[in-house]
């Protein structure tokens, strides 16, 4: 069974631009969560999607948004990029609930110049 | 104050020793606790979880939970160089929100 895939793996953007990251969960998994990982703040929860609906949301500004498609694939969008958005963005999938075991993808390394 | 606190380390132990990793959490509403291992440049992978007070053992790993003290620990027996990684502690709040600590870097010296 294929694992969680994320594209692109690396991305370089400039301040003010917007970016879209993609995540394909493990086949059969319906819950997708997004996290931001930085050296200073560690791993921080962004949001979780289940059945195309945002089920939970962390404490991030509205510039961070996401969506989930009917095939459970998810996208995350960050608008008006800031230098502080440079981070590793990880997607994790689980079967039904956030409390199920989460499997992480390899991440997308975003650098904002 | 962060929801989950961990000492960043690095924690250095000799090969074959017991490594003890600790974490505290601030919200008594947290129900379950998870330990993830993250190798440099890789994504986190789940080692084990615990939700009842006491100890839970899985091979060389033992998780310990003390809800009264709001304290979670992970013991790694017979530490191997391949255990060298960053260990992330996470709490699950309200069955739907994960809070991660910043991680403790473990170095196991041959």
Short mmCIF file of C-alpha atoms in Angstrom, two decimals:
data_model
loop_
_atom_site.label_atom_id
_atom_site.label_comp_id
_atom_site.label_asym_id
_atom_site.label_seq_id
_atom_site.Cartn_x
_atom_site.Cartn_y
_atom_site.Cartn_z
CA UNK A 1 0.00 0.00 0.00
CA UNK A 2 1.47 3.37 -1.00
CA UNK A 3 2.20 5.87 1.76
CA UNK A 4 1.22 9.50 2.04
CA UNK A 5 2.56 11.55 -0.84
CA UNK A 6 3.13 15.28 -0.93
CA UNK A 7 3.96 17.53 -3.84
CA UNK A 8 6.03 19.44 -4.46
CA UNK A 9 8.83 18.38 -2.15
CA UNK A 10 10.63 21.72 -2.32
CA UNK A 11 9.39 25.17 -3.15
CA UNK A 12 10.95 28.63 -3.22
CA UNK A 13 8.69 31.66 -3.28
CA UNK A 14 9.01 35.38 -2.61
CA UNK A 15 7.12 37.48 -0.11
CA UNK A 16 3.62 38.37 -1.19
CA UNK A 17 3.18 35.37 -3.45
CA UNK A 18 0.79 32.54 -2.79
CA UNK A 19 1.45 28.81 -2.79
CA UNK A 20 -0.59 25.60 -3.03
CA UNK A 21 0.63 22.33 -1.56
CA UNK A 22 -0.88 18.96 -2.29
CA UNK A 23 -1.30 15.81 -0.21
CA UNK A 24 -2.56 12.38 -1.23
CA UNK A 25 -3.44 10.22 1.79
CA UNK A 26 -3.04 6.48 2.10
CA UNK A 27 -5.71 4.68 0.13
CA UNK A 28 -8.81 4.27 2.30
CA UNK A 29 -7.84 7.00 4.75
CA UNK A 30 -10.41 9.75 5.00
CA UNK A 31 -8.84 12.15 7.47
CA UNK A 32 -6.05 14.50 6.42
CA UNK A 33 -4.27 16.84 8.82
CA UNK A 34 -1.76 19.55 8.01
CA UNK A 35 1.13 20.68 10.22
CA UNK A 36 3.80 23.33 10.05
CA UNK A 37 7.21 22.42 11.43
CA UNK A 38 9.85 25.04 12.21
CA UNK A 39 12.99 24.81 14.37
CA UNK A 40 11.66 27.41 16.80
CA UNK A 41 8.01 26.38 17.18
CA UNK A 42 8.20 22.67 16.49
CA UNK A 43 5.24 20.89 14.93
CA UNK A 44 2.07 22.99 14.93
CA UNK A 45 -1.38 21.84 13.88
CA UNK A 46 -2.91 23.80 11.01
CA UNK A 47 -6.19 22.04 10.22
CA UNK A 48 -7.84 18.71 9.61
CA UNK A 49 -10.21 17.64 6.87
CA UNK A 50 -12.61 14.74 6.82
CA UNK A 51 -15.12 13.98 4.06
CA UNK A 52 -14.38 17.27 2.31
CA UNK A 53 -15.14 19.29 5.47
CA UNK A 54 -12.75 21.10 7.75
CA UNK A 55 -13.26 19.37 11.08
CA UNK A 56 -10.64 21.14 13.19
CA UNK A 57 -8.49 24.21 12.93
CA UNK A 58 -5.35 25.38 14.72
CA UNK A 59 -4.35 28.93 15.58
CA UNK A 60 -3.11 30.18 12.24
CA UNK A 61 -4.17 33.34 10.37
CA UNK A 62 -6.74 33.22 7.60
CA UNK A 63 -3.95 33.34 5.00
CA UNK A 64 -3.69 29.61 5.58
CA UNK A 65 -6.54 27.66 4.06
CA UNK A 66 -7.20 24.21 2.74
CA UNK A 67 -9.68 21.93 1.15
CA UNK A 68 -10.30 18.26 0.60
CA UNK A 69 -11.63 16.58 -2.49
CA UNK A 70 -14.03 13.67 -2.82
CA UNK A 71 -11.11 11.26 -3.30
CA UNK A 72 -9.68 12.47 0.07
CA UNK A 73 -6.77 14.28 -1.55
CA UNK A 74 -6.15 17.61 0.12
CA UNK A 75 -4.61 20.91 -0.78
CA UNK A 76 -3.29 23.65 1.41
CA UNK A 77 -2.98 27.26 0.29
CA UNK A 78 -1.00 30.08 1.81
CA UNK A 79 -1.63 33.55 0.45
CA UNK A 80 0.46 36.70 0.81
CA UNK A 81 3.52 34.76 1.90
CA UNK A 82 5.70 36.11 4.69
CA UNK A 83 9.30 35.26 5.55
CA UNK A 84 8.06 33.51 8.68
CA UNK A 85 6.08 31.04 6.59
CA UNK A 86 9.32 29.29 5.64
CA UNK A 87 8.90 25.83 7.11
CA UNK A 88 8.39 22.16 6.48
CA UNK A 89 4.71 21.51 5.84
CA UNK A 90 3.67 18.00 6.76
CA UNK A 91 0.50 16.23 5.89
CA UNK A 92 -0.72 13.25 7.89
CA UNK A 93 -3.50 10.84 7.06
CA UNK A 94 -5.54 8.61 9.33
CA UNK A 95 -8.38 6.20 8.80
CA UNK A 96 -11.36 8.00 10.28
CA UNK A 97 -10.50 10.04 13.32
CA UNK A 98 -7.63 12.30 14.30
CA UNK A 99 -7.10 9.96 17.22
CA UNK A 100 -6.36 7.08 14.89
CA UNK A 101 -2.71 6.48 14.14
CA UNK A 102 -1.49 9.24 11.85
CA UNK A 103 0.90 8.50 9.02
CA UNK A 104 3.01 11.42 7.91
CA UNK A 105 4.05 12.27 4.40
CA UNK A 106 7.59 13.35 3.51
CA UNK A 107 6.67 17.03 3.69
CA UNK A 108 7.05 20.07 1.48
CA UNK A 109 9.96 22.35 2.31
CA UNK A 110 8.82 25.93 1.62
CA UNK A 111 11.37 28.73 1.54
CA UNK A 112 10.13 32.31 1.34
CA UNK A 113 12.68 34.87 0.18
CA UNK B 1 3.04 28.58 27.76
CA UNK B 2 3.13 25.77 25.25
CA UNK B 3 0.68 22.93 25.61
CA UNK B 4 3.42 20.30 25.55
CA UNK B 5 6.93 20.97 26.82
CA UNK B 6 10.05 18.93 26.18
CA UNK B 7 13.71 19.48 26.91
CA UNK B 8 15.36 20.07 23.54
CA UNK B 9 18.52 18.17 24.51
CA UNK B 10 20.65 16.82 23.12
CA UNK B 11 20.48 13.84 25.42
CA UNK B 12 23.55 11.66 25.02
CA UNK B 13 23.64 8.07 26.22
CA UNK B 14 26.12 5.24 25.55
CA UNK B 15 25.06 2.27 23.48
CA UNK B 16 23.24 -0.30 25.61
CA UNK B 17 22.10 2.21 28.24
CA UNK B 18 18.55 3.29 29.05
CA UNK B 19 17.49 6.57 27.48
CA UNK B 20 14.81 8.49 29.39
CA UNK B 21 12.82 11.12 27.54
CA UNK B 22 10.35 13.34 29.35
CA UNK B 23 7.48 15.61 28.53
CA UNK B 24 4.94 17.66 30.47
CA UNK B 25 1.57 18.89 29.33
CA UNK B 26 -0.56 21.74 30.58
CA UNK B 27 -4.15 20.82 29.72
CA UNK B 28 -5.79 18.27 32.00
CA UNK B 29 -8.36 17.70 29.27
CA UNK B 30 -5.80 15.87 27.17
CA UNK B 31 -6.80 12.25 26.81
CA UNK B 32 -4.04 10.43 24.98
CA UNK B 33 -0.34 10.87 24.53
CA UNK B 34 1.90 9.85 21.68
CA UNK B 35 5.59 9.44 21.09
CA UNK B 36 6.94 9.98 17.59
CA UNK B 37 10.47 9.49 16.33
CA UNK B 38 11.82 11.78 13.63
CA UNK B 39 15.12 11.11 11.91
CA UNK B 40 16.91 14.11 10.45
CA UNK B 41 15.32 15.09 7.15
CA UNK B 42 12.50 12.59 7.56
CA UNK B 43 8.89 12.81 8.69
CA UNK B 44 7.71 11.70 12.16
CA UNK B 45 6.75 8.08 12.72
CA UNK B 46 4.65 6.81 15.60
CA UNK B 47 6.44 4.73 18.24
CA UNK B 48 3.60 4.24 20.70
CA UNK B 49 0.71 5.88 22.46
CA UNK B 50 -0.66 5.73 26.00
CA UNK B 51 -3.90 6.90 27.55
CA UNK B 52 -4.05 5.17 30.96
CA UNK B 53 -1.99 6.00 34.01
CA UNK B 54 0.96 3.69 34.46
CA UNK B 55 3.35 1.96 32.12
CA UNK B 56 2.92 0.54 28.64
CA UNK B 57 5.65 -1.60 27.14
CA UNK B 58 6.37 -2.40 23.50
CA UNK B 59 9.64 -4.17 22.86
CA UNK B 60 12.51 -1.95 24.00
CA UNK B 61 10.17 0.99 24.53
CA UNK B 62 8.15 1.82 27.65
CA UNK B 63 5.80 4.78 27.86
CA UNK B 64 4.82 6.09 31.27
CA UNK B 65 1.90 8.37 32.05
CA UNK B 66 1.18 10.21 35.29
CA UNK B 67 -1.96 12.29 34.85
CA UNK B 68 -1.82 13.75 38.36
CA UNK B 69 1.61 15.23 37.60
CA UNK B 70 0.77 15.83 33.93
CA UNK B 71 3.91 13.99 32.97
CA UNK B 72 4.69 11.55 30.17
CA UNK B 73 7.94 9.74 29.59
CA UNK B 74 9.50 7.31 27.15
CA UNK B 75 12.18 4.85 28.19
CA UNK B 76 14.33 3.17 25.57
CA UNK B 77 16.17 0.14 26.88
CA UNK B 78 19.37 -1.19 25.32
CA UNK B 79 19.74 2.01 23.28
CA UNK B 80 21.25 1.57 19.83
CA UNK B 81 22.96 4.13 17.57
CA UNK B 82 19.99 3.69 15.23
CA UNK B 83 17.80 5.18 17.98
CA UNK B 84 19.57 8.52 17.49
CA UNK B 85 16.80 10.86 16.38
CA UNK B 86 14.49 13.57 17.66
CA UNK B 87 11.63 12.28 19.78
CA UNK B 88 8.38 14.21 19.71
CA UNK B 89 5.79 14.01 22.44
CA UNK B 90 2.20 14.83 21.50
CA UNK B 91 -1.07 15.15 23.38
CA UNK B 92 -4.53 14.66 21.96
CA UNK B 93 -7.03 17.16 23.31
CA UNK B 94 -10.77 16.73 23.03
CA UNK B 95 -10.19 13.72 20.78
CA UNK B 96 -9.48 15.95 17.84
CA UNK B 97 -6.50 18.27 18.33
CA UNK B 98 -2.91 17.22 18.49
CA UNK B 99 -0.35 19.35 20.30
CA UNK B 100 3.29 18.49 19.73
CA UNK B 101 6.30 19.32 21.83
CA UNK B 102 9.38 20.75 20.16
CA UNK B 103 11.18 17.43 20.50
CA UNK B 104 14.20 16.04 22.32
CA UNK B 105 17.27 15.15 20.31
CA UNK B 106 18.76 11.82 21.39
CA UNK B 107 22.34 10.79 20.57
CA UNK B 108 23.33 7.20 21.25
CA UNK B 109 27.10 6.88 21.17
CA UNK B 110 28.66 3.56 20.05
#
